Amino acid sequence: MLRGLWRIHSLLSKHACHQATREIRQLITLAIETSCDDTSVAVLETAHGDDISENQKAAGLYFHEKVTADNAQFRGVHPIIALESHNKQLAPLIAKALHTLPSPDHGSLSISIRSESGWIEKKKPDFISVTRGPGMLSSLNTGLNTAKGLAIAWQVPLVGVNHMQAHALTPRLVNALESRNNERLSPEFPFLTLLVSGGHTMLVHSKVLTHHTILANTVDVAIGDCIDKMARHILPAGVVEQSGEIMYGRLVEQFAFPNGPLDHGYVASRTRAEDLSPKPSIWGWALTPPLSRTRSGSRSKDMAFSFAGLGSAIERICHRNETAMTLDERRDVAREALRVAFEHLASRVLMALQQLNQADTADTQKIGTLVVSGGVASNRFLRTVLRSFLDIRGFAHIRLVFPPTSLCTDNAAMIAWTGTEMYRAGYESDLSCGALRKWSIDPIAEDGGILGVDGGKMK
């Protein structure tokens, strides 16, 4: 019954109705993000309504810090190391964040915190935002249980946030941090969202706050995971070890393009046939674009992503020529691998835009923005490829939006913002809600999407 109620309230008309109940004051939330190996805490204040000064920013961050677990020796995320890091870092970050809360104003509720000079009063957060899923259960539970404790202690509501929804809404946070209260948030719904990270690769039609239709998903591995594994084969010996990093996307980008965008020299092809044709290198190898050829026939028109084959091809090239491979050849392999991977992403974006245009509905005609979020969104070559594809293939009017690099990866600021949007729309979470290893953002998914899981309630 509750699940059905949530779905009814996700309709745009109901959504607008509930938004109106919480639009007339400033709100402060303390947010926690612990979905993987990053421990992050943020304090966000938002202003909305006619009683707020015209010159006031729509949002402001009092605090935002992140600590990443040291997984270097495992060359990847180790769940136990991540959990130990959360247990060690989360409480000190929250204690630090509390000191940044504003002083209480007339009529506002307060909490007492201990300082070096004694007890001081700080404005009490209006609610707690926390990542509920998807992610690693042990990591999620650390943050969720801490958030529940704060909500009980302060007697404030809890808002469990979908991690992927937060990535999609990050550009709205950035806009709010820069815009005045009386300006409309951008991007406005609907828009397209390309979520690209180490664990996800999906193209999403973001229609309203709680309705995000998945247009394409990976059938095997995520692009971020593929790039990390390719980097281990491509990069010269010692580069990975000396970096101390466990995510190698930034390293391989720097290796491929030492001078940044000046080295890109990229222009997209004009036809799909050119996209699907392997481009032989001067070294005698060529990379076949994903899904261009399969045993059962061409899958070039499938609305899906696939990166496992590309990763295997890079491994074969590097191992076959390992002893004789020069630095120049390794750099060419890196550039070609990134080109093929990013063109694969771009091809599905174009297919989605073409299909939505053909549908010719009111929503699709409004789409003018492609949001690119997630860890891989920080790659500047990806930005070059997408912009060139859109310009050359007839979609120059589409605006590309990339969050700042610091907000592309997992962070509590995006959880705070998404929690705030959900809270203003009337959504809260029960204290009985549990962490979710899997949690879709698509309402037609088996779990019902953002509003389909148990543990939510309307206010």
mmCIF file of N, CA and C in Angstrom, residues 147-223:
data_model
loop_
_atom_site.group_PDB
_atom_site.id
_atom_site.type_symbol
_atom_site.label_atom_id
_atom_site.label_comp_id
_atom_site.label_asym_id
_atom_site.label_seq_id
_atom_site.Cartn_x
_atom_site.Cartn_y
_atom_site.Cartn_z
ATOM 1 N N ALA A 147 23.518 8.266 10.875
ATOM 2 C CA ALA A 147 22.493 9.268 10.549
ATOM 3 C C ALA A 147 21.234 9.050 11.376
ATOM 4 N N LYS A 148 20.842 7.800 11.566
ATOM 5 C CA LYS A 148 19.672 7.507 12.386
ATOM 6 C C LYS A 148 19.893 7.978 13.817
ATOM 7 N N GLY A 149 21.098 7.750 14.333
ATOM 8 C CA GLY A 149 21.404 8.188 15.687
ATOM 9 C C GLY A 149 21.287 9.689 15.841
ATOM 10 N N LEU A 150 21.789 10.437 14.869
ATOM 11 C CA LEU A 150 21.688 11.893 14.906
ATOM 12 C C LEU A 150 20.229 12.342 14.812
ATOM 13 N N ALA A 151 19.464 11.689 13.933
ATOM 14 C CA ALA A 151 18.055 12.050 13.764
ATOM 15 C C ALA A 151 17.270 11.820 15.053
ATOM 16 N N ILE A 152 17.585 10.735 15.748
ATOM 17 C CA ILE A 152 16.902 10.445 17.015
ATOM 18 C C ILE A 152 17.329 11.442 18.091
ATOM 19 N N ALA A 153 18.640 11.663 18.186
ATOM 20 C CA ALA A 153 19.157 12.553 19.224
ATOM 21 C C ALA A 153 18.624 13.972 19.074
ATOM 22 N N TRP A 154 18.542 14.444 17.848
ATOM 23 C CA TRP A 154 18.092 15.815 17.588
ATOM 24 C C TRP A 154 16.596 15.903 17.313
ATOM 25 N N GLN A 155 15.949 14.733 17.206
ATOM 26 C CA GLN A 155 14.509 14.705 16.919
ATOM 27 C C GLN A 155 14.179 15.452 15.636
ATOM 28 N N VAL A 156 14.898 15.086 14.573
ATOM 29 C CA VAL A 156 14.665 15.668 13.255
ATOM 30 C C VAL A 156 14.443 14.539 12.246
ATOM 31 N N PRO A 157 13.841 14.829 11.096
ATOM 32 C CA PRO A 157 13.585 13.795 10.095
ATOM 33 C C PRO A 157 14.875 13.256 9.463
ATOM 34 N N LEU A 158 14.744 12.069 8.884
ATOM 35 C CA LEU A 158 15.822 11.399 8.154
ATOM 36 C C LEU A 158 15.407 11.284 6.690
ATOM 37 N N VAL A 159 16.341 11.569 5.772
ATOM 38 C CA VAL A 159 16.074 11.403 4.342
ATOM 39 C C VAL A 159 17.148 10.492 3.761
ATOM 40 N N GLY A 160 16.751 9.274 3.394
ATOM 41 C CA GLY A 160 17.660 8.335 2.744
ATOM 42 C C GLY A 160 17.730 8.635 1.263
ATOM 43 N N VAL A 161 18.947 8.810 0.754
ATOM 44 C CA VAL A 161 19.145 9.303 -0.613
ATOM 45 C C VAL A 161 19.678 8.202 -1.529
ATOM 46 N N ASN A 162 19.154 8.172 -2.753
ATOM 47 C CA ASN A 162 19.681 7.286 -3.790
ATOM 48 C C ASN A 162 20.952 7.919 -4.369
ATOM 49 N N HIS A 163 22.032 7.183 -4.276
ATOM 50 C CA HIS A 163 23.355 7.672 -4.675
ATOM 51 C C HIS A 163 23.397 8.086 -6.149
ATOM 52 N N MET A 164 22.761 7.332 -7.024
ATOM 53 C CA MET A 164 22.795 7.635 -8.451
ATOM 54 C C MET A 164 21.904 8.829 -8.779
ATOM 55 N N GLN A 165 20.786 8.955 -8.098
ATOM 56 C CA GLN A 165 19.949 10.144 -8.244
ATOM 57 C C GLN A 165 20.759 11.385 -7.871
ATOM 58 N N ALA A 166 21.574 11.278 -6.834
ATOM 59 C CA ALA A 166 22.389 12.408 -6.383
ATOM 60 C C ALA A 166 23.401 12.823 -7.440
ATOM 61 N N HIS A 167 24.012 11.850 -8.102
ATOM 62 C CA HIS A 167 24.939 12.182 -9.189
ATOM 63 C C HIS A 167 24.209 12.944 -10.295
ATOM 64 N N ALA A 168 22.998 12.502 -10.621
ATOM 65 C CA ALA A 168 22.241 13.148 -11.699
ATOM 66 C C ALA A 168 21.860 14.582 -11.339
ATOM 67 N N LEU A 169 21.629 14.846 -10.056
ATOM 68 C CA LEU A 169 21.185 16.173 -9.633
ATOM 69 C C LEU A 169 22.341 17.099 -9.261
ATOM 70 N N THR A 170 23.570 16.617 -9.309
ATOM 71 C CA THR A 170 24.716 17.434 -8.904
ATOM 72 C C THR A 170 24.794 18.769 -9.635
ATOM 73 N N PRO A 171 24.553 18.834 -10.956
ATOM 74 C CA PRO A 171 24.599 20.142 -11.624
ATOM 75 C C PRO A 171 23.585 21.144 -11.066
ATOM 76 N N ARG A 172 22.474 20.667 -10.534
ATOM 77 C CA ARG A 172 21.505 21.576 -9.920
ATOM 78 C C ARG A 172 22.073 22.150 -8.617
ATOM 79 N N LEU A 173 22.836 21.339 -7.895
ATOM 80 C CA LEU A 173 23.537 21.844 -6.712
ATOM 81 C C LEU A 173 24.521 22.935 -7.102
ATOM 82 N N VAL A 174 25.327 22.663 -8.124
ATOM 83 C CA VAL A 174 26.320 23.643 -8.571
ATOM 84 C C VAL A 174 25.640 24.948 -8.961
ATOM 85 N N ASN A 175 24.540 24.838 -9.683
ATOM 86 C CA ASN A 175 23.795 26.032 -10.090
ATOM 87 C C ASN A 175 23.261 26.794 -8.875
ATOM 88 N N ALA A 176 22.755 26.058 -7.884
ATOM 89 C CA ALA A 176 22.211 26.701 -6.682
ATOM 90 C C ALA A 176 23.298 27.415 -5.890
ATOM 91 N N LEU A 177 24.500 26.839 -5.870
ATOM 92 C CA LEU A 177 25.611 27.470 -5.160
ATOM 93 C C LEU A 177 26.038 28.773 -5.816
ATOM 94 N N GLU A 178 25.725 28.913 -7.110
ATOM 95 C CA GLU A 178 26.160 30.092 -7.858
ATOM 96 C C GLU A 178 25.050 31.094 -8.111
ATOM 97 N N SER A 179 23.787 30.672 -7.992
ATOM 98 C CA SER A 179 22.669 31.527 -8.397
ATOM 99 C C SER A 179 21.998 32.198 -7.211
ATOM 100 N N ARG A 180 21.208 33.208 -7.513
ATOM 101 C CA ARG A 180 20.428 33.899 -6.501
ATOM 102 C C ARG A 180 19.134 33.138 -6.232
ATOM 103 N N ASN A 181 18.549 33.425 -5.104
ATOM 104 C CA ASN A 181 17.356 32.705 -4.671
ATOM 105 C C ASN A 181 16.205 32.801 -5.665
ATOM 106 N N ASN A 182 16.067 33.951 -6.324
ATOM 107 C CA ASN A 182 14.910 34.144 -7.203
ATOM 108 C C ASN A 182 15.134 33.632 -8.622
ATOM 109 N N GLU A 183 16.264 32.998 -8.871
ATOM 110 C CA GLU A 183 16.531 32.444 -10.193
ATOM 111 C C GLU A 183 16.062 30.993 -10.252
ATOM 112 N N ARG A 184 15.657 30.538 -11.424
ATOM 113 C CA ARG A 184 15.206 29.158 -11.589
ATOM 114 C C ARG A 184 16.413 28.234 -11.655
ATOM 115 N N LEU A 185 16.288 27.070 -11.024
ATOM 116 C CA LEU A 185 17.396 26.123 -11.007
ATOM 117 C C LEU A 185 17.639 25.549 -12.387
ATOM 118 N N SER A 186 18.880 25.303 -12.686
ATOM 119 C CA SER A 186 19.277 24.725 -13.966
ATOM 120 C C SER A 186 20.213 23.548 -13.698
ATOM 121 N N PRO A 187 20.106 22.469 -14.484
ATOM 122 C CA PRO A 187 19.163 22.302 -15.590
ATOM 123 C C PRO A 187 17.746 22.004 -15.091
ATOM 124 N N GLU A 188 16.782 22.507 -15.839
ATOM 125 C CA GLU A 188 15.390 22.213 -15.534
ATOM 126 C C GLU A 188 15.036 20.847 -16.116
ATOM 127 N N PHE A 189 14.133 20.159 -15.445
ATOM 128 C CA PHE A 189 13.625 18.901 -15.994
ATOM 129 C C PHE A 189 12.755 19.191 -17.208
ATOM 130 N N PRO A 190 12.795 18.289 -18.222
ATOM 131 C CA PRO A 190 13.594 17.067 -18.304
ATOM 132 C C PRO A 190 14.963 17.318 -18.936
ATOM 133 N N PHE A 191 15.915 16.427 -18.660
ATOM 134 C CA PHE A 191 17.230 16.472 -19.290
ATOM 135 C C PHE A 191 17.796 15.056 -19.357
ATOM 136 N N LEU A 192 18.838 14.874 -20.142
ATOM 137 C CA LEU A 192 19.513 13.585 -20.219
ATOM 138 C C LEU A 192 20.677 13.569 -19.242
ATOM 139 N N THR A 193 20.931 12.407 -18.649
ATOM 140 C CA THR A 193 22.033 12.244 -17.712
ATOM 141 C C THR A 193 22.869 11.040 -18.133
ATOM 142 N N LEU A 194 24.165 11.258 -18.291
ATOM 143 C CA LEU A 194 25.107 10.182 -18.571
ATOM 144 C C LEU A 194 25.911 9.954 -17.297
ATOM 145 N N LEU A 195 25.633 8.835 -16.613
ATOM 146 C CA LEU A 195 26.307 8.506 -15.364
ATOM 147 C C LEU A 195 27.447 7.538 -15.655
ATOM 148 N N VAL A 196 28.676 8.001 -15.452
ATOM 149 C CA VAL A 196 29.848 7.201 -15.815
ATOM 150 C C VAL A 196 30.818 7.159 -14.636
ATOM 151 N N SER A 197 31.030 5.959 -14.110
ATOM 152 C CA SER A 197 31.902 5.802 -12.952
ATOM 153 C C SER A 197 32.527 4.418 -12.962
ATOM 154 N N GLY A 198 33.195 4.084 -11.862
ATOM 155 C CA GLY A 198 33.808 2.770 -11.755
ATOM 156 C C GLY A 198 32.808 1.655 -11.555
ATOM 157 N N GLY A 199 31.604 1.995 -11.131
ATOM 158 C CA GLY A 199 30.590 0.974 -10.894
ATOM 159 C C GLY A 199 29.357 1.086 -11.758
ATOM 160 N N HIS A 200 29.235 2.189 -12.507
ATOM 161 C CA HIS A 200 28.020 2.407 -13.285
ATOM 162 C C HIS A 200 28.339 3.028 -14.644
ATOM 163 N N THR A 201 27.550 2.633 -15.638
ATOM 164 C CA THR A 201 27.547 3.304 -16.938
ATOM 165 C C THR A 201 26.116 3.250 -17.439
ATOM 166 N N MET A 202 25.436 4.382 -17.367
ATOM 167 C CA MET A 202 24.044 4.393 -17.811
ATOM 168 C C MET A 202 23.673 5.753 -18.380
ATOM 169 N N LEU A 203 22.769 5.710 -19.330
ATOM 170 C CA LEU A 203 22.205 6.915 -19.928
ATOM 171 C C LEU A 203 20.769 7.011 -19.447
ATOM 172 N N VAL A 204 20.412 8.152 -18.880
ATOM 173 C CA VAL A 204 19.145 8.292 -18.183
ATOM 174 C C VAL A 204 18.372 9.500 -18.702
ATOM 175 N N HIS A 205 17.071 9.321 -18.848
ATOM 176 C CA HIS A 205 16.164 10.419 -19.166
ATOM 177 C C HIS A 205 15.579 10.913 -17.849
ATOM 178 N N SER A 206 16.110 12.001 -17.317
ATOM 179 C CA SER A 206 15.662 12.558 -16.041
ATOM 180 C C SER A 206 14.444 13.438 -16.290
ATOM 181 N N LYS A 207 13.269 12.922 -15.950
ATOM 182 C CA LYS A 207 12.016 13.602 -16.275
ATOM 183 C C LYS A 207 11.565 14.562 -15.178
ATOM 184 N N VAL A 208 11.552 14.076 -13.946
ATOM 185 C CA VAL A 208 11.259 14.911 -12.776
ATOM 186 C C VAL A 208 12.154 14.408 -11.651
ATOM 187 N N LEU A 209 12.017 14.996 -10.477
ATOM 188 C CA LEU A 209 12.901 14.693 -9.361
ATOM 189 C C LEU A 209 13.043 13.200 -9.079
ATOM 190 N N THR A 210 11.954 12.472 -9.109
ATOM 191 C CA THR A 210 11.986 11.062 -8.711
ATOM 192 C C THR A 210 11.772 10.101 -9.875
ATOM 193 N N HIS A 211 11.746 10.592 -11.089
ATOM 194 C CA HIS A 211 11.484 9.744 -12.256
ATOM 195 C C HIS A 211 12.635 9.868 -13.251
ATOM 196 N N HIS A 212 13.466 8.830 -13.303
ATOM 197 C CA HIS A 212 14.626 8.807 -14.186
ATOM 198 C C HIS A 212 14.602 7.498 -14.979
ATOM 199 N N THR A 213 14.235 7.573 -16.249
ATOM 200 C CA THR A 213 14.132 6.382 -17.092
ATOM 201 C C THR A 213 15.497 6.002 -17.646
ATOM 202 N N ILE A 214 15.913 4.760 -17.421
ATOM 203 C CA ILE A 214 17.201 4.293 -17.929
ATOM 204 C C ILE A 214 17.050 3.924 -19.400
ATOM 205 N N LEU A 215 17.757 4.638 -20.256
ATOM 206 C CA LEU A 215 17.696 4.401 -21.696
ATOM 207 C C LEU A 215 18.741 3.393 -22.148
ATOM 208 N N ALA A 216 19.874 3.364 -21.472
ATOM 209 C CA ALA A 216 20.944 2.419 -21.823
ATOM 210 C C ALA A 216 21.756 2.131 -20.582
ATOM 211 N N ASN A 217 22.177 0.871 -20.457
ATOM 212 C CA ASN A 217 22.978 0.449 -19.306
ATOM 213 C C ASN A 217 24.096 -0.460 -19.804
ATOM 214 N N THR A 218 25.109 -0.686 -18.992
ATOM 215 C CA THR A 218 26.180 -1.584 -19.414
ATOM 216 C C THR A 218 25.724 -3.031 -19.296
ATOM 217 N N VAL A 219 26.134 -3.846 -20.268
ATOM 218 C CA VAL A 219 25.781 -5.265 -20.238
ATOM 219 C C VAL A 219 26.870 -6.093 -19.573
ATOM 220 N N ASP A 220 28.007 -5.448 -19.267
ATOM 221 C CA ASP A 220 29.085 -6.194 -18.609
ATOM 222 C C ASP A 220 29.750 -5.339 -17.536
ATOM 223 N N VAL A 221 30.846 -4.655 -17.879
ATOM 224 C CA VAL A 221 31.567 -3.873 -16.883
ATOM 225 C C VAL A 221 31.327 -2.375 -17.094
ATOM 226 N N ALA A 222 31.536 -1.602 -16.048
ATOM 227 C CA ALA A 222 31.396 -0.152 -16.129
ATOM 228 C C ALA A 222 32.615 0.452 -16.805
ATOM 229 N N ILE A 223 32.434 1.625 -17.407
ATOM 230 C CA ILE A 223 33.529 2.248 -18.140
ATOM 231 C C ILE A 223 34.696 2.610 -17.221
#
